[in-house]
Short mmCIF file of C-alpha atoms in Angstrom, two decimals:
data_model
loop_
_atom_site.label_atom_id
_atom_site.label_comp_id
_atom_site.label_asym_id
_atom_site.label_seq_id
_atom_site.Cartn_x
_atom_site.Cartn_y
_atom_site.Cartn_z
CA UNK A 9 92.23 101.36 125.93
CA UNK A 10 90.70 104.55 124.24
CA UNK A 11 88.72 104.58 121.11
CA UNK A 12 86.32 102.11 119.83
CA UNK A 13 88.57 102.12 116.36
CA UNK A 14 91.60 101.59 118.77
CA UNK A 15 91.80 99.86 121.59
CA UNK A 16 88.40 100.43 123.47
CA UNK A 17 86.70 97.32 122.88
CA UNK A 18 88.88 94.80 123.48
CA UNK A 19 86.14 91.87 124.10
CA UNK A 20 85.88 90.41 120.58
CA UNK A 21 89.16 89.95 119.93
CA UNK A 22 89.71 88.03 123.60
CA UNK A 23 87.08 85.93 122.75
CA UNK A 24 88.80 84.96 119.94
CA UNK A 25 92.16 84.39 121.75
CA UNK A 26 90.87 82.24 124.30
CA UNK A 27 89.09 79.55 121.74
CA UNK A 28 92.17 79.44 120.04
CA UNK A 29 95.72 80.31 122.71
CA UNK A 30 95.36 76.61 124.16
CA UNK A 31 95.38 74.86 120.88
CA UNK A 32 98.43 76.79 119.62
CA UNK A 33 100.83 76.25 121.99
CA UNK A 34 102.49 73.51 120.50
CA UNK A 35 103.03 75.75 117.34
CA UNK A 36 103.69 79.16 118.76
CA UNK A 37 107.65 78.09 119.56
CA UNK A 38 110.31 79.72 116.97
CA UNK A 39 107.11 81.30 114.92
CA UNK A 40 109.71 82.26 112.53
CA UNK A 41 111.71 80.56 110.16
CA UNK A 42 115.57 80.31 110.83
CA UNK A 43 117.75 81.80 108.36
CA UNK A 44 121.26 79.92 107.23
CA UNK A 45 123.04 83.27 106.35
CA UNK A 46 122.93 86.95 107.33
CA UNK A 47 120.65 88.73 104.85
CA UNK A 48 122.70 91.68 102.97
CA UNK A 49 122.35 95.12 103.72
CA UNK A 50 120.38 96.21 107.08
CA UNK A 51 118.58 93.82 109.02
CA UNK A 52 114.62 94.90 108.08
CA UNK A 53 112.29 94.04 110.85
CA UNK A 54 108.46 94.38 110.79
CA UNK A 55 106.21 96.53 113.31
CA UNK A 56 102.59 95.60 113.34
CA UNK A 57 100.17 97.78 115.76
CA UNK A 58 96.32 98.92 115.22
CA UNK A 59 97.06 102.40 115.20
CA UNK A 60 95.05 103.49 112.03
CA UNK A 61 94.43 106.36 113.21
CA UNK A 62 96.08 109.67 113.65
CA UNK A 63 97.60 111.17 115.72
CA UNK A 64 99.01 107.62 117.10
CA UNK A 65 100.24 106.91 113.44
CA UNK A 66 102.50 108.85 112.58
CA UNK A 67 103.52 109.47 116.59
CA UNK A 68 104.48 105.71 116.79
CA UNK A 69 105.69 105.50 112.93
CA UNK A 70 108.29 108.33 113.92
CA UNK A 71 109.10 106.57 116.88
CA UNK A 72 109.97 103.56 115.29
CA UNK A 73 111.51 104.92 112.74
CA UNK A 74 114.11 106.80 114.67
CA UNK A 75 114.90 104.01 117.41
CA UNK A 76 115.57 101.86 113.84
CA UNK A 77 118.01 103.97 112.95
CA UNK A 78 119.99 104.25 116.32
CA UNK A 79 119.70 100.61 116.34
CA UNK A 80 121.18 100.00 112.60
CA UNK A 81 118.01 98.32 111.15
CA UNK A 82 114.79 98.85 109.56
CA UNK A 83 111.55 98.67 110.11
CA UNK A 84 108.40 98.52 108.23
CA UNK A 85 105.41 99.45 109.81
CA UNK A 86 102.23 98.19 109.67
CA UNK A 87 98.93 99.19 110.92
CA UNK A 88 95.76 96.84 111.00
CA UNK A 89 92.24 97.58 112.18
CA UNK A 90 91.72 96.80 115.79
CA UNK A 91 88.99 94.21 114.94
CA UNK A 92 91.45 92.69 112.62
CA UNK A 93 94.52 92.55 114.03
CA UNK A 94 93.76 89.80 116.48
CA UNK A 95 92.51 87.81 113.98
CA UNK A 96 95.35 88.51 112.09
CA UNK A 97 97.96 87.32 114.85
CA UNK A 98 95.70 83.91 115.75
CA UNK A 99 96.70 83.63 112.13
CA UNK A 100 99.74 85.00 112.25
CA UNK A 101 100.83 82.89 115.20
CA UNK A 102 99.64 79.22 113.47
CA UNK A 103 101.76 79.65 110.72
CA UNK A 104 105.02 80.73 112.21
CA UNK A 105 105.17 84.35 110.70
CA UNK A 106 104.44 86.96 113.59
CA UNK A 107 105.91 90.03 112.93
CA UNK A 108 109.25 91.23 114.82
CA UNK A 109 107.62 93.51 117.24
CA UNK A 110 104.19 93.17 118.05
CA UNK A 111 102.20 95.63 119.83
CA UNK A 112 98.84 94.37 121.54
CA UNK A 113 96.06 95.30 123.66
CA UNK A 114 96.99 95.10 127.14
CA UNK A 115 94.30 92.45 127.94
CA UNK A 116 95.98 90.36 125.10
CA UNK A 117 98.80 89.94 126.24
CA UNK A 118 98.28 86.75 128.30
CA UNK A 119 96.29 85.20 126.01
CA UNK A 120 99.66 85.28 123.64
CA UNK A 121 102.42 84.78 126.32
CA UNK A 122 100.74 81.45 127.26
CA UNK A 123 101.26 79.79 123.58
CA UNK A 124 105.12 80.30 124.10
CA UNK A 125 105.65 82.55 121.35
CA UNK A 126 107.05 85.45 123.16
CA UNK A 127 110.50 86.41 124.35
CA UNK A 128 110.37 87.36 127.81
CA UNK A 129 111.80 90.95 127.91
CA UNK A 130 114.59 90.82 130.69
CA UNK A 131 116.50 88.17 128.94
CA UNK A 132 116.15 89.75 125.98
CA UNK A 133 118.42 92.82 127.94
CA UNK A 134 115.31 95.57 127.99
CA UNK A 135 116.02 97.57 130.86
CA UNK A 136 112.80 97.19 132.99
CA UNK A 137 114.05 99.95 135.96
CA UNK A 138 111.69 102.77 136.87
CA UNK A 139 108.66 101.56 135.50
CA UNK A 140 104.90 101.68 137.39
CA UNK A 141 104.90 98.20 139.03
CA UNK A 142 101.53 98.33 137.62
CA UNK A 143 102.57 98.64 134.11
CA UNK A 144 104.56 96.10 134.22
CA UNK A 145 102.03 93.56 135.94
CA UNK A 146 99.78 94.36 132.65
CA UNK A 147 102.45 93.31 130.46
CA UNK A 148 103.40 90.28 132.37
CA UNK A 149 102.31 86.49 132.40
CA UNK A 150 103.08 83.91 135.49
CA UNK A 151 105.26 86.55 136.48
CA UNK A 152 107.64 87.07 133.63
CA UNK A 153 107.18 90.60 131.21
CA UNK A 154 106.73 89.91 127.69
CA UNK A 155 104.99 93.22 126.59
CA UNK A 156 106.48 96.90 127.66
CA UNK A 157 104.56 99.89 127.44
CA UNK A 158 105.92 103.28 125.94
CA UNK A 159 102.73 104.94 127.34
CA UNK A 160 99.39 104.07 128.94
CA UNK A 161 95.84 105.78 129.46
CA UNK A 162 92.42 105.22 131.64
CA UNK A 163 89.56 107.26 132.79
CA UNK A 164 88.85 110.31 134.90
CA UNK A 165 85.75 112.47 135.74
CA UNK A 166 85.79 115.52 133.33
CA UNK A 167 83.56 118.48 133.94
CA UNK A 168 81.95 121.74 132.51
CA UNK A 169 83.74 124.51 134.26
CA UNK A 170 80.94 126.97 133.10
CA UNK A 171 77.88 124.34 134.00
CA UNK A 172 79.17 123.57 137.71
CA UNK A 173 80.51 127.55 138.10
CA UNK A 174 77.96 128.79 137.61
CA UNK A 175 75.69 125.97 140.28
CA UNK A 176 78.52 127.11 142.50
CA UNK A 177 79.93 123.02 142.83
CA UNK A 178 83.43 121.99 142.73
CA UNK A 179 83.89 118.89 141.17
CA UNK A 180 82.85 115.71 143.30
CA UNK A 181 85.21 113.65 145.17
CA UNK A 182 83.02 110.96 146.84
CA UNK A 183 79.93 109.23 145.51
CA UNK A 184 77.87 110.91 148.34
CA UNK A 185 79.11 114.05 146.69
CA UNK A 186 78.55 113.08 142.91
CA UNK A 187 74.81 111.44 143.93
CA UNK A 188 74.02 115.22 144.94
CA UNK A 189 75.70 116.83 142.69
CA UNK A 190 74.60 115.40 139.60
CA UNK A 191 71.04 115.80 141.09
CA UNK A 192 71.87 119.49 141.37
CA UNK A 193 73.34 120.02 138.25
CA UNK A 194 70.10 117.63 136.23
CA UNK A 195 67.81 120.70 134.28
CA UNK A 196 65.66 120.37 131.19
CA UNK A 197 68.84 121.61 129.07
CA UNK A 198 71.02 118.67 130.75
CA UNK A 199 71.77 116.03 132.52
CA UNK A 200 74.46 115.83 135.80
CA UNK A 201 76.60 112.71 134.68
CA UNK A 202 76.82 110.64 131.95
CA UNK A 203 79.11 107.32 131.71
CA UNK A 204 78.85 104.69 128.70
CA UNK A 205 77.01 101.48 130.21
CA UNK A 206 77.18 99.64 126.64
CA UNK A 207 77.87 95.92 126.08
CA UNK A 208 80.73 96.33 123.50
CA UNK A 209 83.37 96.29 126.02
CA UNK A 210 83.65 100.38 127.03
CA UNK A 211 80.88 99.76 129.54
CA UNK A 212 82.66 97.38 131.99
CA UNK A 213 85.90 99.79 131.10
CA UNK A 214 83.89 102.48 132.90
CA UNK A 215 81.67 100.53 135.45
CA UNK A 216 85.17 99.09 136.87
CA UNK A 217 86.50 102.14 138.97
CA UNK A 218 83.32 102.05 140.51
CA UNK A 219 83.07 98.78 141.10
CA UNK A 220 87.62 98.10 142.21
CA UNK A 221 87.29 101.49 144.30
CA UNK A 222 84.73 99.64 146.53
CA UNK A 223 86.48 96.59 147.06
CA UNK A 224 84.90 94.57 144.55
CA UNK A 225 85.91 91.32 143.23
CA UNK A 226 85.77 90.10 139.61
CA UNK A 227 85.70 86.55 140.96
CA UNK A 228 82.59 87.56 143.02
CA UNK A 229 80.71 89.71 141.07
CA UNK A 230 77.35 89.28 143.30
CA UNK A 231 79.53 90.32 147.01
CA UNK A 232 78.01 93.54 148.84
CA UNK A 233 81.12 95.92 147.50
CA UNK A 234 80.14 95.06 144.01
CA UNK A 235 75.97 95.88 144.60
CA UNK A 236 76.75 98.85 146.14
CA UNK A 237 78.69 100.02 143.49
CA UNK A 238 76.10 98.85 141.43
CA UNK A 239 73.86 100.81 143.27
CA UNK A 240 75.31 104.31 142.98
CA UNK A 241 75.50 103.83 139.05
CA UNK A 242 71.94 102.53 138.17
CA UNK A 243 70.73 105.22 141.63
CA UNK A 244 71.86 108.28 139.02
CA UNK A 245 69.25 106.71 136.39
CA UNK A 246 66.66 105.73 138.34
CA UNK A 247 66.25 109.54 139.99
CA UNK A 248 67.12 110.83 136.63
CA UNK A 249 70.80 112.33 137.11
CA UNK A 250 72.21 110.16 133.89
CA UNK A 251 70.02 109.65 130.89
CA UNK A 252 68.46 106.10 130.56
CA UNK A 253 70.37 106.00 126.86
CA UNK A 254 73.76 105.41 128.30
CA UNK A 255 72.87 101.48 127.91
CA UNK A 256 73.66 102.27 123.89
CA UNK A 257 75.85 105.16 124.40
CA UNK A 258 80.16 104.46 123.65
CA UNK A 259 82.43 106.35 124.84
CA UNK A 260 82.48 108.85 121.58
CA UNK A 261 78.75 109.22 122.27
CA UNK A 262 79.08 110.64 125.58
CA UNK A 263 81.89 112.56 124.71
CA UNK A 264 79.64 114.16 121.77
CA UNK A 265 77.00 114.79 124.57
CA UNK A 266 79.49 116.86 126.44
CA UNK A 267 80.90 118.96 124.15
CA UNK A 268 76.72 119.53 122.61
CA UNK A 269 76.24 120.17 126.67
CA UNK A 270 73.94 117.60 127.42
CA UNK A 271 75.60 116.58 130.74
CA UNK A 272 77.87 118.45 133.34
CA UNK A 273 80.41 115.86 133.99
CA UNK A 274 80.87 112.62 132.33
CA UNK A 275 83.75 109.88 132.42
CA UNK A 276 86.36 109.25 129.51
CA UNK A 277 89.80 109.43 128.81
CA UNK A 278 92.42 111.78 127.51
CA UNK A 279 91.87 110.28 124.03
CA UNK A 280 89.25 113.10 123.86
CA UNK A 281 91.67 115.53 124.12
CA UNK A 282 91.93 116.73 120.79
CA UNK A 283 87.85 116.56 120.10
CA UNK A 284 87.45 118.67 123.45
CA UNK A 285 90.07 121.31 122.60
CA UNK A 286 88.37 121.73 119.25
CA UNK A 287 85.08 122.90 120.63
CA UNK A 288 86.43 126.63 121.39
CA UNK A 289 83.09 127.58 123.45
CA UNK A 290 83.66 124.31 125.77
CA UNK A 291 85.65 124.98 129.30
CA UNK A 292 86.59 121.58 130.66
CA UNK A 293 88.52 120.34 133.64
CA UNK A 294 89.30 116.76 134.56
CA UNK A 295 89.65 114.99 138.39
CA UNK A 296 90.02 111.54 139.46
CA UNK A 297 86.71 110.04 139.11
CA UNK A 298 84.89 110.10 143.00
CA UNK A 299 85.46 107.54 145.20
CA UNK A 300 83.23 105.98 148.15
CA UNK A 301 84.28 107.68 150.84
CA UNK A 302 87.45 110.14 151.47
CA UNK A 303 90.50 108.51 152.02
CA UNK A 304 89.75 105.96 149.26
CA UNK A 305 91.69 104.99 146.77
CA UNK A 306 90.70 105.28 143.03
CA UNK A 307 91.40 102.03 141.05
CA UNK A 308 91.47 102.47 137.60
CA UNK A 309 91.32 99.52 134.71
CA UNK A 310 94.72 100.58 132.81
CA UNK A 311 94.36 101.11 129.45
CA UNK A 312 97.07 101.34 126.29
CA UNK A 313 99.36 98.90 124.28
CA UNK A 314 102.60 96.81 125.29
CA UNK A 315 104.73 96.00 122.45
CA UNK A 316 106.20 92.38 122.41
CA UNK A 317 109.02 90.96 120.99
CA UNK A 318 107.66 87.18 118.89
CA UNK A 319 109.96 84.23 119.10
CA UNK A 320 111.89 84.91 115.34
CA UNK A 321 115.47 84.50 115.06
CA UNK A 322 118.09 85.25 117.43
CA UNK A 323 119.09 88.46 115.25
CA UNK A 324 115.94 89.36 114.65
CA UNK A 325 115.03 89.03 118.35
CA UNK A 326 117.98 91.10 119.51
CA UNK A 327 117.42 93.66 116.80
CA UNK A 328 113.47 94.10 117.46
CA UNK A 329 114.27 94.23 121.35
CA UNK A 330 116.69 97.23 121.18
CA UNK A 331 114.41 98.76 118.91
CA UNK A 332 111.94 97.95 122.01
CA UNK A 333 113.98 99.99 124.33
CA UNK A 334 114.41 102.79 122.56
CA UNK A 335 110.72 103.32 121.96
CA UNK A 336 110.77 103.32 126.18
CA UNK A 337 113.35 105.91 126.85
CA UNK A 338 112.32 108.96 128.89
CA UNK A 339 112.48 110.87 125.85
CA UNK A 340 110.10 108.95 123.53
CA UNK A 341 107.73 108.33 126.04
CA UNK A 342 107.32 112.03 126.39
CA UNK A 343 106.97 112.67 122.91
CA UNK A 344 103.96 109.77 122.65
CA UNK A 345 101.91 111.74 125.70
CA UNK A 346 102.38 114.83 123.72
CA UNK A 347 101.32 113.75 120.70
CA UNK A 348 98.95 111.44 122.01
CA UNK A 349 97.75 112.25 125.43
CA UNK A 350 99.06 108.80 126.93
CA UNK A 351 100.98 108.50 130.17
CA UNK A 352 104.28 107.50 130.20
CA UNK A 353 105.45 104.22 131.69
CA UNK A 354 108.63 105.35 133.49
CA UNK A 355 107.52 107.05 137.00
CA UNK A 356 110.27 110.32 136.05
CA UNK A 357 108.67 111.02 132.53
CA UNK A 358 105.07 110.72 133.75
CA UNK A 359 105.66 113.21 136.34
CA UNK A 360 107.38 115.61 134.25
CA UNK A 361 104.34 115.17 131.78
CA UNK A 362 102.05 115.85 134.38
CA UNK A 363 103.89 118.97 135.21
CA UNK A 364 103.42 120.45 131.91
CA UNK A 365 99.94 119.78 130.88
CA UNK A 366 97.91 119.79 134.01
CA UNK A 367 95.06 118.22 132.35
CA UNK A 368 97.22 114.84 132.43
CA UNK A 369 97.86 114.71 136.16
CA UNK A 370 94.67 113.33 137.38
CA UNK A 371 95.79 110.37 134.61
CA UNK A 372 99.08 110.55 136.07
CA UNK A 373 97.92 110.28 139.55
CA UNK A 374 96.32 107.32 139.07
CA UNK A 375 98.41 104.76 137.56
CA UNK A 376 100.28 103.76 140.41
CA UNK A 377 96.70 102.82 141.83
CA UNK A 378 95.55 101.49 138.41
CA UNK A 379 94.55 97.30 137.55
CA UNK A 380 94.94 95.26 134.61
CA UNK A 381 92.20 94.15 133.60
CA UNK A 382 93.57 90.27 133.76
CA UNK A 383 95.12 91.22 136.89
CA UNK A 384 92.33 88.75 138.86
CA UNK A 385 91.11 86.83 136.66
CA UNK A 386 93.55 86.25 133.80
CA UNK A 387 91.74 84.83 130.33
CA UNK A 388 88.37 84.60 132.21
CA UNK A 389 88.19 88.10 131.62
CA UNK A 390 86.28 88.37 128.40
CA UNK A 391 83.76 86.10 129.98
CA UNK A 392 83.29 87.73 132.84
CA UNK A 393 83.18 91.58 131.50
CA UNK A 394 80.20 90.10 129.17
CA UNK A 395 78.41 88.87 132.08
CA UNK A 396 79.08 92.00 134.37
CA UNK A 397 77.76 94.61 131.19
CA UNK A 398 74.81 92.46 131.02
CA UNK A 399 74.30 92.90 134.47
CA UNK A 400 74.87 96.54 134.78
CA UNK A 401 72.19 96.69 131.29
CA UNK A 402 69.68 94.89 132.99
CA UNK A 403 69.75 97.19 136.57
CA UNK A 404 69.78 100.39 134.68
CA UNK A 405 66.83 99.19 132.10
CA UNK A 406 65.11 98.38 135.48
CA UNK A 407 64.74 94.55 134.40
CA UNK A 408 66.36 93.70 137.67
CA UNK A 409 67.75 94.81 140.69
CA UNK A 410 71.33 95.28 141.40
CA UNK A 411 71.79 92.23 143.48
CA UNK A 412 69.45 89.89 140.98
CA UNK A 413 71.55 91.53 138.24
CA UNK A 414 74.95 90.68 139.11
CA UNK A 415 73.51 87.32 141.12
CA UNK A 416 72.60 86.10 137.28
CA UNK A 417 76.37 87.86 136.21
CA UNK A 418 77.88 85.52 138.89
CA UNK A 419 75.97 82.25 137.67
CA UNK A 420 76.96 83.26 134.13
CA UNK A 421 80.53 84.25 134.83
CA UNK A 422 81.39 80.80 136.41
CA UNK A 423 79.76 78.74 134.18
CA UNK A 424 81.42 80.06 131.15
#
């Protein structure tokens, strides 16, 4: 996940998967037609992803169109609006024509693998060695990988090196610490912390390393680890640390609060990269975003795109899975997190990245910690990340407590 226009709010297009994965099983098996000869010239495969925009455009065109080359085919790309390309593939998938490789939302990936209509990526002879376990659970269903990940992204805490400098704080590694600190750092020029609490899908993205960290349960959204963590988020509104307006804010909207300096420390992703390095007056550092207590560890939602290969024709299928592996060597996976701030997949290229850009290592770190978001719950998840922003709305508005908040989440969550 990153930006709204990308991959950020992946809720809508879940939705839509779940009323319609069930009813197209039966049709999802050899989606594309069989061919009775060899087709002259070089094989052509197509590429569909949602990367409109740049730098992940052109990034992932080059990419593909290099590993097409080493692999003696062709490939057409195509890039479809994020609120349109699942659409497109329910669409897609009923009539037999999904492209060759198919790259989807992480949290989508279930929701396709169920219908049948993927190849499962072992037997297909991708080399699946030295890849976060983690990574590979978010591209897997009933315990097969259909989808692969070149590179993958989540959250951290970033801060204003001049705001908290100059208050003398280092940035905070427990919630005791970021309670007080964003109290400290809260003047009538800006506020401590800001996170985006909205109900388009980037405000359970950035409630859930508060809520994982603590133990909490997305089967049991009203338990006492899930409150709590409750507590600590709607605590920095209701004593005036975060801004009330978070409940509407995205992720782009606190970023633009940051770089304008109207809060110390907020959390988002490495998406921002380019935005943040463009302000030349703005100092910024990143950390892992605080945990309960030290000692804890930070549990992320993992974010980013695994790239499938659809049941097509046995060329096809062979072609579009080397094509597949090349986009995952060490090499290309390097060039993605340059171009693109993303983590790479394979444990030996993320720590190399890490190693050169510093600002990428509190990513890095926390991928081997990091959750799929269908990791718990499977295709209940759009349901249930409704019910839990609706909660956190509701405790930060003051409507209701934490505990009556995620009580009415619970009821909600298991009746839909």
């Amino acid at each position: 996940m990153n930006t709204r226009s990308a991959t950020r709010s992946p809720r809508r297009s879940l939705a839509l998967t779940m009323a319609a994965g069930v009813a197209l099983t039966a049709s999802a098996c050899g989606s594309g037609p069989a061919t009775s000869s060899a087709p002259a010239g070089p094989l052509t495969l197509t590429a569909t992803d949602y990367y409109t925009s740049e730098p992940m455009h052109s990034a992932v065109g080059s990419i593909l169109a290099s590993c097409a080359a080493d692999s003696g085919v062709k490939v057409t790309h195509v890039s479809v609006a994020n609120p349109q390309l699942m659409p497109k593939v329910l669409q897609q998938l009923s009539s037999h024509t999904l492209s060759d490789l198919l790259m989807l939302d992480n949290p989508n990936l279930q929701q396709i693998a169920q219908t049948g209509a993927l190849v499962p990526l072992d037997t297909a002879g991708v080399d699946l060695s030295g890849f976060y376990p983690s990574i590979l659970s978010a591209g897997s269903y009933q315990s097969k990988v259909y989808g692969l990940a070149p590179g993958v992204n989540s959250i951290a805490l970033f801060y204003n090196k001049d705001i908290l400098g100059a208050a003398g704080i280092t940035p905070p590694a427990t919630w005791a610490e970021l309670t007080a600190d964003a109290a400290k750092l809260t003047t009538p020029r800006h506020y401590g912390f800001a996170m985006s609490a909205d109900n388009d899908g980037e405000g359970a993205w950035q409630y859930l390393p508060f809520f994982w960290s603590n133990g909490g349960d997305l089967q049991h959204l009203d338990a006492a680890p899930s409150v709590q963590s409750l507590q600590l988020v709607s605590g920095l509104v209701k004593s005036g640390s975060m801004s009330k307006s978070v409940v509407t804010w995205a992720q782009s909207d606190v970023n633009d609060q940051f770089i304008a300096g109207k809060t110390a420390m907020m959390i988002n992703g490495p998406w921002q990269f380019p935005t943040l390095d463009a302000a030349k007056t703005l100092h910024y550092g990143v950390a892992s975003i605080p945990v309960p207590t030290t000692g804890t560890s930070v549990k992320v939602p993992l974010g980013g795109e695994v790239w499938t290969v659809p049941v097509t024709t046995s060329a096809k299928e062979k072609a579009a899975a080397k094509v597949l592996a090349c986009m995952n060597t060490s090499a290309n996976q390097v060039a993605l997190a340059k171009a693109a701030g993303y983590v790479p997949s394979l444990q030996s290229a993320a720590a190399q990245v890490a190693k050169d850009n510093p600002a990428l290592a509190p990513f890095v770190a926390e991928v081997s910690t990091a959750l799929s978001r269908t990791s718990e719950v499977g295709t209940k998840y759009p349901t249930i990340a409704t019910a839990l922003e609706t909660a956190m709305q509701s405790a930060l508005t003051g409507a209701a407590s934490p505990q009556q908040a995620l009580t009415t989440a619970q009821a909600s969550a298991t009746k839909g």
